[in-house]
Coordinates of C-alpha atoms (C1' of nucleotides) in Angstrom, one line a residue:
Chain S
M1487 CA 1.5 16.9 -10.3
S1488 CA 4.7 15.5 -8.6
A1489 CA 4.8 15.7 -4.6
V1490 CA 6.1 19.3 -3.6
P1491 CA 7.8 20.2 -0.5
A1492 CA 5.2 22.8 1.6
R1493 CA 6.7 25.8 2.1
V1494 CA 7.5 27.2 5.1
V1495 CA 5.1 29.8 6.9
A1496 CA 5.5 32.1 9.7
M1497 CA 3.0 30.3 11.9
P1498 CA 4.0 28.7 15.5
L1499 CA 6.1 26.7 13.6
R1500 CA 7.5 23.6 14.4
T1501 CA 8.8 20.6 12.4
V1502 CA 6.9 17.0 12.8
N1503 CA 10.4 15.4 10.9
G1504 CA 13.4 17.3 13.3
S1505 CA 15.7 19.0 10.4
Q1506 CA 13.3 19.1 7.7
P1507 CA 10.6 22.2 7.7
Y1508 CA 7.9 21.4 5.3
L1509 CA 5.1 21.4 7.9
R1510 CA 3.5 24.5 8.3
A1511 CA 2.0 23.7 12.1
V1512 CA -0.6 26.0 13.3
T1513 CA -2.1 26.7 16.4
R1514 CA -2.1 24.5 19.7
R1515 CA -5.3 25.3 21.0
A1516 CA -7.2 24.8 17.0
A1517 CA -6.2 21.3 17.2
A1518 CA -8.5 20.0 19.2
C1519 CA -10.9 17.0 18.7
S1520 CA -13.8 18.6 20.5
T1521 CA -14.0 20.5 17.2
C1522 CA -13.3 18.1 15.3
K1523 CA -15.7 17.5 12.2
S1524 CA -15.1 14.0 11.6
M1525 CA -14.7 13.3 15.4
A1526 CA -17.6 10.8 15.2
F1527 CA -15.7 8.1 13.0
C1528 CA -11.9 9.2 13.3
L1529 CA -10.3 6.3 15.4
A1530 CA -7.7 8.6 17.8
C1531 CA -10.9 9.7 19.7
G1532 CA -14.5 8.0 18.4
G1533 CA -16.8 7.3 21.5
A1534 CA -13.9 8.2 23.8
T1535 CA -14.8 8.6 27.1
D1536 CA -12.6 11.2 27.9
P1537 CA -12.6 13.9 25.2
A1538 CA -10.0 16.1 27.0
A1539 CA -7.2 13.0 27.9
V1540 CA -7.4 12.6 23.9
D1541 CA -6.8 16.8 23.1
A1542 CA -4.0 16.4 25.3
L1543 CA -3.3 13.9 22.3
V1544 CA -3.4 15.7 19.3
T1545 CA -0.4 18.5 19.2
Q1546 CA -0.5 20.2 16.4
R1547 CA -2.3 20.7 13.4
V1548 CA -0.6 20.8 9.6
R1549 CA -2.3 22.4 6.5
L1550 CA -1.1 22.0 3.1
H1551 CA -1.6 22.5 -0.2
K1552 CA -2.9 20.0 -3.0
G1553 CA 1.1 18.6 -4.5
E1554 CA 2.9 18.9 -0.8
S1555 CA 3.3 16.2 1.4
L1556 CA 3.2 15.1 4.8
V1557 CA 5.9 12.6 4.8
R1558 CA 8.3 11.2 2.4
S1559 CA 9.8 7.5 2.6
G1560 CA 12.5 7.0 5.2
D1561 CA 11.3 9.8 7.7
T1562 CA 11.6 9.1 10.6
F1563 CA 8.8 8.1 12.2
T1564 CA 7.1 10.1 15.6
G1565 CA 3.8 9.6 15.4
L1566 CA 0.8 9.3 13.8
F1567 CA -1.2 11.3 11.5
A1568 CA -5.2 12.1 11.6
V1569 CA -6.1 12.9 8.3
R1570 CA -8.9 16.4 9.8
S1571 CA -10.1 17.2 6.7
G1572 CA -9.5 16.8 2.5
S1573 CA -7.5 13.9 1.2
C1574 CA -4.0 12.1 0.9
K1575 CA -2.6 9.4 -0.9
S1576 CA 0.8 6.9 -0.2
V1577 CA 2.8 6.3 -2.0
V1578 CA 6.2 3.2 -1.4
T1579 CA 8.3 2.7 -3.9
T1580 CA 9.7 -0.3 -4.7
P1581 CA 13.3 -1.1 -4.7
G1582 CA 13.8 -0.6 -8.1
G1583 CA 11.8 3.1 -8.2
Q1584 CA 8.5 1.9 -9.5
E1585 CA 5.9 3.4 -7.6
Q1586 CA 2.5 2.3 -6.6
I1587 CA -0.4 3.5 -4.5
A1588 CA -0.5 2.1 -1.0
G1589 CA -4.1 3.6 -0.2
Y1590 CA -6.1 6.4 -0.8
H1591 CA -7.1 8.6 2.2
I1592 CA -10.6 10.7 4.0
A1593 CA -10.7 12.7 6.8
G1594 CA -10.8 10.0 10.0
D1595 CA -8.2 7.8 8.3
I1596 CA -5.5 8.2 10.6
L1597 CA -1.8 7.4 8.5
G1598 CA 1.9 6.4 9.6
A1599 CA 1.4 3.1 11.5
E1600 CA 3.3 0.8 9.0
A1601 CA 6.7 2.9 10.4
I1602 CA 6.1 2.5 14.0
Y1603 CA 8.2 -1.4 14.0
T1604 CA 10.9 0.7 11.9
H1605 CA 10.8 3.3 13.3
A1606 CA 10.9 4.5 9.5
H1607 CA 8.1 6.2 7.4
D1608 CA 8.4 3.9 3.9
C1609 CA 5.8 5.8 2.3
T1610 CA 5.6 9.5 0.7
V1611 CA 2.2 10.8 2.1
T1612 CA 1.2 13.8 -0.3
A1613 CA -1.8 15.5 -0.5
L1614 CA -4.4 15.1 -3.1
E1615 CA -6.5 19.0 -2.1
D1616 CA -6.0 21.4 0.7
S1617 CA -6.2 19.5 3.4
E1618 CA -5.4 19.5 7.3
F1619 CA -4.1 16.9 9.9
C1620 CA -3.4 15.9 13.4
V1621 CA -0.5 14.4 14.3
L1622 CA 0.1 12.0 17.1
P1623 CA 2.9 12.0 18.5
F1624 CA 3.6 8.5 19.6
E1625 CA 4.8 8.5 23.0
R1626 CA 1.5 9.8 23.8
M1627 CA 0.1 7.0 22.3
E1628 CA 1.2 4.8 24.0
A1629 CA 0.7 6.5 26.9
L1630 CA -2.5 7.3 27.0
A1631 CA -3.3 2.8 26.3
R1632 CA -1.5 2.5 29.3
H1633 CA -3.7 5.0 31.7
S1634 CA -7.2 4.1 29.3
A1635 CA -7.9 0.3 29.0
E1636 CA -10.6 1.7 26.1
F1637 CA -8.0 3.3 23.5
Q1638 CA -5.6 1.3 24.2
H1639 CA -8.6 -1.7 22.6
K1640 CA -9.8 1.4 20.2
F1641 CA -5.8 2.0 19.1
N1642 CA -5.3 -1.7 18.4
A1643 CA -8.3 -1.8 17.1
L1644 CA -7.1 0.7 14.6
L1645 CA -3.8 -1.2 13.2
S1646 CA -6.1 -4.6 13.0
R1647 CA -8.7 -2.5 10.6
E1648 CA -5.8 -1.3 8.7
I1649 CA -4.2 -4.8 7.9
G1650 CA -7.8 -5.9 7.3
R1651 CA -8.2 -3.2 4.3
E1652 CA -5.1 -3.9 3.0
R1653 CA -5.3 -7.7 3.2
R1654 CA -8.5 -6.6 1.2
V1655 CA -6.5 -4.6 -2.0
M1656 CA -4.2 -6.7 -1.6
L1657 CA -6.6 -9.0 -2.4
M1658 CA -8.0 -7.1 -5.1
L1659 CA -4.9 -7.3 -7.5
G1660 CA -3.9 -11.1 -6.8
T1661 CA -7.4 -12.3 -7.8
M1662 CA -10.0 -9.3 -9.8
R1663 CA -9.7 -9.0 -13.4
A1664 CA -9.2 -4.9 -14.5
E1665 CA -13.1 -4.3 -14.4
Q1666 CA -13.3 -5.7 -11.2
R1667 CA -10.9 -3.8 -10.0
L1668 CA -12.5 -0.5 -11.0
A1669 CA -15.9 -1.1 -9.6
A1670 CA -14.7 -2.7 -6.4
F1671 CA -12.8 0.9 -5.9
L1672 CA -15.7 3.1 -6.8
L1673 CA -18.0 0.7 -4.0
D1674 CA -15.8 1.1 -1.5
L1675 CA -14.9 5.0 -2.2
A1676 CA -18.8 5.2 -1.7
D1677 CA -19.1 3.7 1.6
R1678 CA -16.1 5.2 3.1
Y1679 CA -18.0 8.8 1.8
H1680 CA -21.4 7.7 2.9
A1681 CA -19.8 6.7 6.9
R1682 CA -18.4 9.9 6.7
G1683 CA -21.9 11.4 6.2
Y1684 CA -21.7 12.1 2.6
S1685 CA -22.8 10.9 -1.0
S1686 CA -22.9 7.4 -1.1
S1687 CA -23.6 7.3 -5.1
E1688 CA -22.3 11.1 -6.2
F1689 CA -18.8 11.9 -5.6
V1690 CA -15.7 13.7 -6.9
L1691 CA -12.2 11.8 -7.4
R1692 CA -10.0 13.6 -5.9
M1693 CA -7.4 11.7 -8.3
T1694 CA -6.1 11.7 -12.3
R1695 CA -6.8 8.8 -13.9
E1696 CA -3.3 7.9 -14.0
E1697 CA -3.0 7.8 -10.2
I1698 CA -6.5 4.9 -10.4
G1699 CA -4.2 3.1 -12.0
S1700 CA -1.0 2.9 -10.2
H1701 CA -3.5 2.1 -6.9
L1702 CA -5.9 -0.5 -8.8
G1703 CA -2.3 -1.9 -10.3
L1704 CA -3.8 -1.2 -13.7
K1705 CA -2.6 1.4 -16.6
L1706 CA -4.4 5.0 -16.8
E1707 CA -5.5 3.8 -20.4
T1708 CA -7.3 1.0 -19.3
V1709 CA -9.0 3.0 -16.2
S1710 CA -10.2 5.6 -18.9
R1711 CA -11.2 2.7 -21.0
L1712 CA -13.2 0.9 -17.9
F1713 CA -14.7 4.4 -17.1
S1714 CA -16.2 4.6 -20.5
R1715 CA -17.4 1.2 -20.4
F1716 CA -19.0 1.6 -17.6
H1717 CA -20.7 4.6 -18.8
Q1718 CA -22.1 3.4 -22.2
E1719 CA -22.9 -0.2 -19.7
G1720 CA -25.5 2.7 -17.8
L1721 CA -23.6 1.0 -14.1
I1722 CA -21.9 4.6 -14.0
Q1723 CA -22.1 8.4 -14.6
V1724 CA -18.6 10.0 -15.5
Q1725 CA -17.5 13.4 -16.3
G1726 CA -14.2 14.2 -15.8
R1727 CA -13.4 13.4 -12.7
D1728 CA -17.5 13.6 -11.1
V1729 CA -18.7 10.5 -10.6
K1730 CA -22.1 8.9 -10.1
L1731 CA -23.0 5.3 -8.8
L1732 CA -26.0 4.6 -11.3
D1733 CA -26.3 0.7 -10.7
R1734 CA -24.7 -0.8 -7.2
V1735 CA -26.5 -3.8 -7.5
A1736 CA -24.8 -4.7 -11.5
L1737 CA -21.3 -3.5 -10.2
T1738 CA -21.2 -5.5 -7.2
Q1739 CA -22.6 -8.6 -9.1
L1740 CA -19.7 -7.4 -11.3
V1741 CA -17.1 -7.6 -7.5
D1742 CA -18.6 -10.6 -7.1
A1743 CA -18.2 -12.4 -10.2
T1744 CA -16.4 -15.4 -10.7
L1745 CA -13.9 -15.1 -13.5
Q1746 CA -14.9 -18.2 -14.8
Chain Y
M387 CA -5.2 -30.5 -0.7
S388 CA -8.0 -29.6 0.7
A389 CA -8.8 -27.4 4.2
V390 CA -9.9 -30.8 6.6
P391 CA -10.8 -30.0 9.8
A392 CA -8.6 -31.0 12.4
R393 CA -10.0 -34.3 13.8
V394 CA -10.5 -34.2 17.7
V395 CA -8.6 -36.3 20.5
A396 CA -9.0 -36.7 23.9
M397 CA -6.7 -34.9 25.2
P398 CA -6.6 -31.6 27.6
L399 CA -9.7 -30.7 25.6
R400 CA -10.5 -26.8 25.5
T401 CA -11.9 -25.9 22.7
V402 CA -10.4 -22.6 20.5
N403 CA -13.2 -21.0 19.3
G404 CA -16.6 -21.6 21.7
S405 CA -18.8 -24.5 19.8
Q406 CA -16.2 -26.6 17.2
P407 CA -14.2 -28.6 19.2
Y408 CA -11.8 -28.6 15.9
L409 CA -8.0 -28.3 17.8
R410 CA -5.8 -30.4 19.6
A411 CA -5.5 -28.6 23.0
V412 CA -2.2 -29.9 24.3
T413 CA -0.7 -30.0 28.4
R414 CA -0.1 -26.0 29.4
R415 CA 3.2 -26.8 30.4
A416 CA 4.5 -27.8 27.5
A417 CA 3.9 -24.6 26.0
A418 CA 6.4 -22.8 28.0
C419 CA 7.9 -20.3 26.4
S420 CA 10.7 -20.7 27.7
T421 CA 11.4 -24.3 26.6
C422 CA 10.6 -22.8 22.8
K423 CA 13.0 -23.4 19.9
S424 CA 11.2 -19.7 18.4
M425 CA 11.3 -17.6 21.4
A426 CA 14.2 -15.5 19.9
F427 CA 12.1 -14.3 17.1
C428 CA 9.4 -14.3 18.5
L429 CA 7.4 -11.4 19.1
A430 CA 5.3 -12.7 21.7
C431 CA 8.2 -12.9 24.2
G432 CA 11.7 -12.6 22.2
G433 CA 12.6 -10.3 24.3
A434 CA 11.3 -9.9 27.1
T435 CA 11.9 -8.9 31.1
D436 CA 10.3 -10.9 31.8
P437 CA 9.5 -14.5 30.8
A438 CA 7.2 -15.7 33.4
A439 CA 4.5 -13.2 32.6
V440 CA 4.9 -14.0 28.6
D441 CA 4.8 -17.8 29.7
A442 CA 1.0 -16.8 31.3
L443 CA 0.2 -15.8 28.1
V444 CA 0.2 -18.6 26.2
T445 CA -2.6 -20.7 27.9
Q446 CA -2.7 -23.8 25.5
R447 CA -1.1 -25.3 22.0
V448 CA -2.3 -27.2 19.5
R449 CA -0.6 -29.3 16.9
L450 CA -2.6 -29.4 14.0
H451 CA -1.4 -32.4 11.0
K452 CA -0.6 -31.3 7.7
G453 CA -3.4 -30.1 5.9
E454 CA -6.0 -29.3 9.3
S455 CA -7.2 -26.0 9.6
L456 CA -6.5 -23.4 13.5
V457 CA -8.7 -21.2 12.5
R458 CA -11.6 -20.5 9.1
S459 CA -12.3 -17.4 7.6
G460 CA -15.7 -16.1 9.9
D461 CA -14.8 -17.2 13.5
T462 CA -14.5 -15.4 16.0
F463 CA -12.0 -13.9 17.8
T464 CA -10.6 -14.2 20.9
G465 CA -6.6 -13.8 20.4
L466 CA -4.0 -14.4 18.2
F467 CA -1.8 -17.6 17.6
A468 CA 1.9 -18.3 17.1
V469 CA 3.3 -20.7 15.2
R470 CA 5.4 -22.7 17.7
S471 CA 6.5 -25.3 14.6
G472 CA 5.8 -25.9 11.5
S473 CA 4.6 -23.5 8.8
C474 CA 1.0 -22.9 7.5
K475 CA -1.0 -20.6 4.9
S476 CA -3.6 -17.6 5.2
V477 CA -6.1 -17.9 3.0
V478 CA -8.3 -15.4 2.2
T479 CA -11.5 -15.2 -0.1
T480 CA -13.2 -13.0 -2.1
P481 CA -17.4 -12.7 -2.0
G482 CA -17.0 -14.1 -5.2
G483 CA -15.4 -17.6 -3.9
Q484 CA -11.6 -16.8 -6.0
E485 CA -8.9 -18.1 -2.4
Q486 CA -5.6 -16.4 -2.4
I487 CA -2.8 -16.7 -0.2
A488 CA -2.5 -13.7 2.0
G489 CA 0.6 -14.8 3.9
Y490 CA 2.7 -18.1 4.0
H491 CA 4.1 -18.4 7.4
I492 CA 6.7 -20.1 9.8
A493 CA 7.6 -20.6 13.0
G494 CA 7.9 -17.3 15.2
D495 CA 5.5 -15.8 12.7
I496 CA 2.4 -14.7 14.8
L497 CA -1.2 -15.0 14.0
G498 CA -4.7 -13.4 13.8
A499 CA -4.2 -9.3 14.1
E500 CA -6.7 -9.0 11.4
A501 CA -9.4 -9.9 13.2
I502 CA -8.7 -7.3 15.4
Y503 CA -11.0 -5.0 14.8
T504 CA -14.0 -7.2 13.2
H505 CA -13.9 -9.7 16.0
A506 CA -14.0 -12.4 13.5
H507 CA -11.3 -13.6 11.3
D508 CA -10.6 -13.4 7.8
C509 CA -8.9 -16.2 6.8
T510 CA -8.9 -20.1 7.4
V511 CA -5.5 -20.7 8.0
T512 CA -3.9 -24.2 7.6
A513 CA -0.4 -26.3 8.1
L514 CA 1.2 -27.1 5.2
E515 CA 3.0 -30.0 7.5
D516 CA 2.7 -31.6 11.0
S517 CA 2.3 -28.4 13.0
E518 CA 2.3 -26.6 16.4
F519 CA 0.4 -23.5 17.5
C520 CA 0.4 -21.4 21.1
V521 CA -2.7 -19.7 21.4
L522 CA -2.8 -16.4 23.0
P523 CA -5.8 -15.0 24.3
F524 CA -5.9 -11.7 23.0
E525 CA -7.8 -10.0 27.2
R526 CA -4.2 -11.6 28.6
M527 CA -2.6 -9.8 25.8
E528 CA -4.6 -6.7 26.3
A529 CA -3.6 -6.7 30.5
L530 CA 0.4 -7.6 29.9
A531 CA -0.1 -4.8 27.6
R532 CA -1.3 -2.3 30.6
H533 CA 0.8 -4.0 32.9
S534 CA 4.2 -3.7 31.1
A535 CA 4.8 -0.6 28.5
E536 CA 7.9 -2.7 26.9
F537 CA 4.7 -5.4 25.7
Q538 CA 2.9 -3.0 25.0
H539 CA 5.0 -1.6 22.2
K540 CA 5.8 -4.8 21.6
F541 CA 3.0 -6.0 20.6
N542 CA 2.6 -2.8 18.9
A543 CA 5.5 -2.9 16.6
L544 CA 4.4 -6.7 15.8
L545 CA 0.8 -5.2 14.2
S546 CA 3.1 -2.1 12.3
R547 CA 5.3 -4.7 11.3
E548 CA 2.0 -7.0 10.0
I549 CA 1.1 -4.2 8.2
G550 CA 4.2 -3.5 6.6
R551 CA 4.8 -7.2 4.8
E552 CA 1.3 -6.7 3.5
R553 CA 2.1 -3.0 2.1
R554 CA 4.8 -4.6 0.1
V555 CA 2.7 -7.7 -0.7
M556 CA 0.9 -5.2 -2.1
L557 CA 3.1 -3.8 -4.1
M558 CA 4.4 -6.3 -5.4
L559 CA 1.8 -8.1 -6.8
G560 CA 0.8 -4.1 -8.0
T561 CA 3.8 -3.3 -10.1
M562 CA 6.2 -6.3 -10.9
R563 CA 6.0 -8.8 -13.7
A564 CA 5.6 -13.2 -12.8
E565 CA 9.0 -13.2 -13.5
Q566 CA 9.9 -9.9 -10.4
R567 CA 7.3 -11.3 -7.9
L568 CA 9.2 -15.3 -8.3
A569 CA 12.0 -13.6 -7.0
A570 CA 11.2 -11.9 -4.9
F571 CA 8.8 -14.2 -3.1
L572 CA 12.3 -16.8 -2.9
L573 CA 14.8 -14.1 -1.6
D574 CA 12.2 -12.5 0.9
L575 CA 12.0 -16.7 1.8
A576 CA 15.3 -17.3 2.4
D577 CA 15.7 -13.9 4.8
R578 CA 13.1 -16.0 6.8
Y579 CA 14.8 -18.5 7.2
H580 CA 18.2 -17.2 8.0
A581 CA 16.2 -15.0 10.4
R582 CA 15.6 -18.4 12.0
G583 CA 18.7 -20.3 11.7
Y584 CA 18.3 -22.1 9.2
S585 CA 20.4 -22.2 6.4
S586 CA 19.8 -18.9 3.2
S587 CA 19.8 -20.7 0.0
E588 CA 18.7 -23.9 0.7
F589 CA 15.6 -24.8 1.7
V590 CA 12.1 -26.8 0.4
L591 CA 9.1 -25.4 -0.3
R592 CA 6.2 -26.5 1.8
M593 CA 3.5 -25.1 -0.5
T594 CA 2.9 -26.1 -4.5
R595 CA 3.0 -24.2 -6.8
E596 CA -0.5 -23.6 -7.2
E597 CA -0.1 -21.7 -3.7
I598 CA 2.4 -20.1 -4.8
G599 CA 1.2 -19.0 -7.6
S600 CA -2.0 -18.0 -5.6
H601 CA 0.4 -16.2 -3.2
L602 CA 2.0 -14.1 -6.2
G603 CA -1.1 -13.6 -8.0
L604 CA -0.2 -16.1 -10.7
K605 CA -1.3 -19.4 -12.1
L606 CA 0.3 -22.6 -11.4
E607 CA 1.5 -23.5 -14.5
T608 CA 3.3 -19.9 -15.3
V609 CA 5.9 -21.0 -11.8
S610 CA 5.9 -24.0 -13.2
R611 CA 7.3 -22.4 -16.4
L612 CA 9.3 -19.6 -14.0
F613 CA 11.3 -22.5 -11.7
S614 CA 12.4 -24.5 -14.8
R615 CA 13.9 -20.9 -16.8
F616 CA 15.6 -20.0 -13.9
H617 CA 17.4 -22.9 -13.3
Q618 CA 18.3 -23.0 -17.0
E619 CA 19.6 -19.4 -16.1
G620 CA 21.7 -20.9 -13.4
L621 CA 19.6 -18.7 -10.9
I622 CA 19.1 -21.5 -8.9
Q623 CA 18.7 -24.7 -8.6
V624 CA 15.0 -26.4 -8.7
Q625 CA 13.5 -30.9 -8.3
G626 CA 10.4 -30.4 -7.5
R627 CA 10.6 -28.8 -3.8
D628 CA 14.3 -28.2 -3.3
V629 CA 15.4 -24.9 -4.3
K630 CA 18.8 -23.8 -3.5
L631 CA 19.6 -19.4 -4.7
L632 CA 22.6 -19.7 -6.5
D633 CA 22.7 -16.2 -8.0
R634 CA 21.1 -14.5 -5.1
V635 CA 22.9 -11.2 -6.9
A636 CA 21.3 -12.0 -10.3
L637 CA 17.7 -12.2 -8.2
T638 CA 17.8 -9.4 -6.7
Q639 CA 18.6 -7.2 -10.1
L640 CA 15.9 -8.9 -11.4
V641 CA 13.5 -8.1 -8.7
D642 CA 15.0 -4.1 -9.2
A643 CA 14.9 -3.7 -12.6
T644 CA 12.2 -1.2 -13.9
L645 CA 9.8 -2.3 -15.6
Q646 CA 11.0 -2.8 -20.3
Chain U
dC1125 C1' 1.9 -51.3 -6.0
dG1126 C1' -1.5 -48.8 -8.2
dT1127 C1' -4.1 -44.4 -7.9
dA1128 C1' -4.4 -38.9 -7.4
dA1129 C1' -1.8 -35.1 -7.1
dG1130 C1' 1.1 -32.0 -8.6
dT1131 C1' 4.4 -30.6 -12.0
dT1132 C1' 6.5 -29.7 -16.4
dT1133 C1' 5.9 -28.2 -21.1
dG1134 C1' 3.6 -26.6 -25.3
dA1135 C1' 0.2 -24.8 -28.6
dC1136 C1' -3.0 -20.8 -28.3
dT1137 C1' -6.0 -17.4 -26.8
dT1138 C1' -6.4 -13.1 -24.6
dA1139 C1' -6.3 -9.4 -21.1
dC1140 C1' -4.4 -5.4 -20.6
dA1141 C1' 0.0 -3.1 -21.8
dT1142 C1' 1.9 -0.2 -24.8
dC1143 C1' 2.1 3.5 -28.6
dA1144 C1' 0.4 7.5 -30.6
dA1145 C1' -2.7 10.9 -32.0
dG1146 C1' -6.3 14.4 -31.2
dT1147 C1' -9.4 16.3 -27.7
dT1148 C1' -10.9 18.7 -23.2
dT1149 C1' -8.8 21.0 -18.6
dT1150 C1' -6.5 23.0 -15.5
dG1151 C1' -3.6 26.9 -14.2
dT1152 C1' -2.0 31.0 -14.6
dG1153 C1' 0.0 35.6 -16.2
dG1154 C1' -1.1 39.4 -18.8
Chain D
dC1453 C1' -10.9 37.6 -17.1
dC1454 C1' -9.1 35.6 -21.2
dA1455 C1' -5.2 33.5 -24.0
dC1456 C1' -2.2 29.6 -23.5
dA1457 C1' 0.7 26.2 -21.8
dA1458 C1' 0.9 22.1 -20.0
dA1459 C1' -1.9 18.5 -17.8
dA1460 C1' -5.1 15.1 -18.0
dC1461 C1' -8.2 12.1 -20.7
dT1462 C1' -10.5 9.5 -24.2
dT1463 C1' -9.5 6.4 -28.3
dG1464 C1' -7.8 3.5 -31.6
dA1465 C1' -4.4 -0.1 -33.5
dT1466 C1' -1.2 -2.9 -32.1
dG1467 C1' 2.3 -6.4 -29.0
dT1468 C1' 2.8 -8.9 -25.3
dA1469 C1' 2.8 -11.2 -20.8
dA1470 C1' 0.3 -14.7 -18.8
dG1471 C1' -3.7 -17.1 -19.3
dT1472 C1' -6.2 -21.3 -20.3
dC1473 C1' -5.9 -26.4 -22.6
dA1474 C1' -4.3 -30.2 -23.2
dA1475 C1' -1.1 -33.9 -22.6
dA1476 C1' 3.0 -36.6 -20.6
dC1477 C1' 5.4 -37.1 -16.8
dT1478 C1' 6.7 -37.7 -11.7
dT1479 C1' 6.3 -37.6 -7.1
dA1480 C1' 3.6 -38.8 -3.1
dC1481 C1' 0.7 -41.2 -0.1
dG1482 C1' -2.9 -45.4 1.3

DNA sequence: CGTAAGTTTGACTTACATCAAGTTTTGTGG
DNA sequence: CCACAAAACTTGATGTAAGTCAAACTTACG
């Protein structure tokens, strides 16, 4: 499943990235935050005092099929994106062509902040299942932030949260052993699903073993072996992509254990 | 050299973190950006239209001796810090007590952005040599951003730059082999010194082999062996902490080379 | 000037990668 | 809905990059 550009369909089509019209836009009205299931935890509008102002922020909504890309590395930055439903991965590439999955995003997550500074996205965002995204033009965000101290603060917090998230991944990659990385990954995933009202112990992985490995700095065989081992040891129950956490305490201890 | 709190000295003392007065503040006037050598590349004020407004941002300056800490993990967030001179390391700790150096900062760098979201710093910042820092209270930054669209934009760019920087470290830790990590580290360091007007090929490392290893996800012995090998191969010249890059092209090729 | 911290180098170990073969799942067109 | 190909996954055997342990050497510092 390599990243394929979404085919263009007839609709109120507005391209997000100027020249390449590989996104299907849906109607303006449909994008309203007020009708969004993810409203509560989406930092673009969560708890906003003035919903109308935030509604005006979202200029369009984009639907992507599994495998289609929202942005490509190198695309000119025009704004951020919010995951409205579904999930996606952010893939960064080394100069040498090595790929790594920098992040795995679900409903309510905001994408693209790394591009504010350089004015160019440095990762390719690809849908892991049929998904919807909201487009948040940056000038509008800046204008709203100037207007509303509350939104300004929220926007700063959003960027800060991203820094913290990446720092945790960095810490994982720099200090943890394979089993600790996978345990930490599963626990983090469970927490994030929980925050969105889903089960915190039972979920479906949207990524392949290879994609999980790419995110954790491991090879797919290692990931597969670890799933099998965790299953044997009674820590989790795995059947393909269906995962059920059976012993959170043991998983947490595993993550926290200092590699003697 | 473990992190030691700075001893408190008599001076116009104002504590940065409420209860713990482990920082020595220097006079208000001395903190002015207009007299700062790092002005050009410090994102707090670089290229600002209204220097007076930015000057008002910096409420105090802090001097630290080698080994003293600016903030500790868990400290309440009150604002950001700018490195005025010298250098420091940001150390994050896993729940299990494992440490990693998340970043190495020199003059002009801004620290502490990860804490905006949680209101608590998640790393301990320790001076690697005698250094000076500017204290930037967050409310003042927010106020100035509301006042000046230019500063607002610069502030967002600052946070975004940090996200990009961490993503590059993540990519390094997730995909590169030991020799590639060290080569990338040296090249990055050279670039940053160059941007600040220092030699881009000759510099003094302020970190120990162990600290470099901690930042790169390697052990000190591995770092030491690699330095020796790079030296033998004519890529660099090393004598303790004095480093001279001899073959940037080869180093770059090494980083870009796809593994195997 | 002496002790502690930092560094180098060697011998050995290990966690994870690589290679390889077989199995299961997914997706597509007849 | 079934058949069949491609993709994804599992498991085993073997290789290797980097870690660990250890000892000697060098540099920094009170």
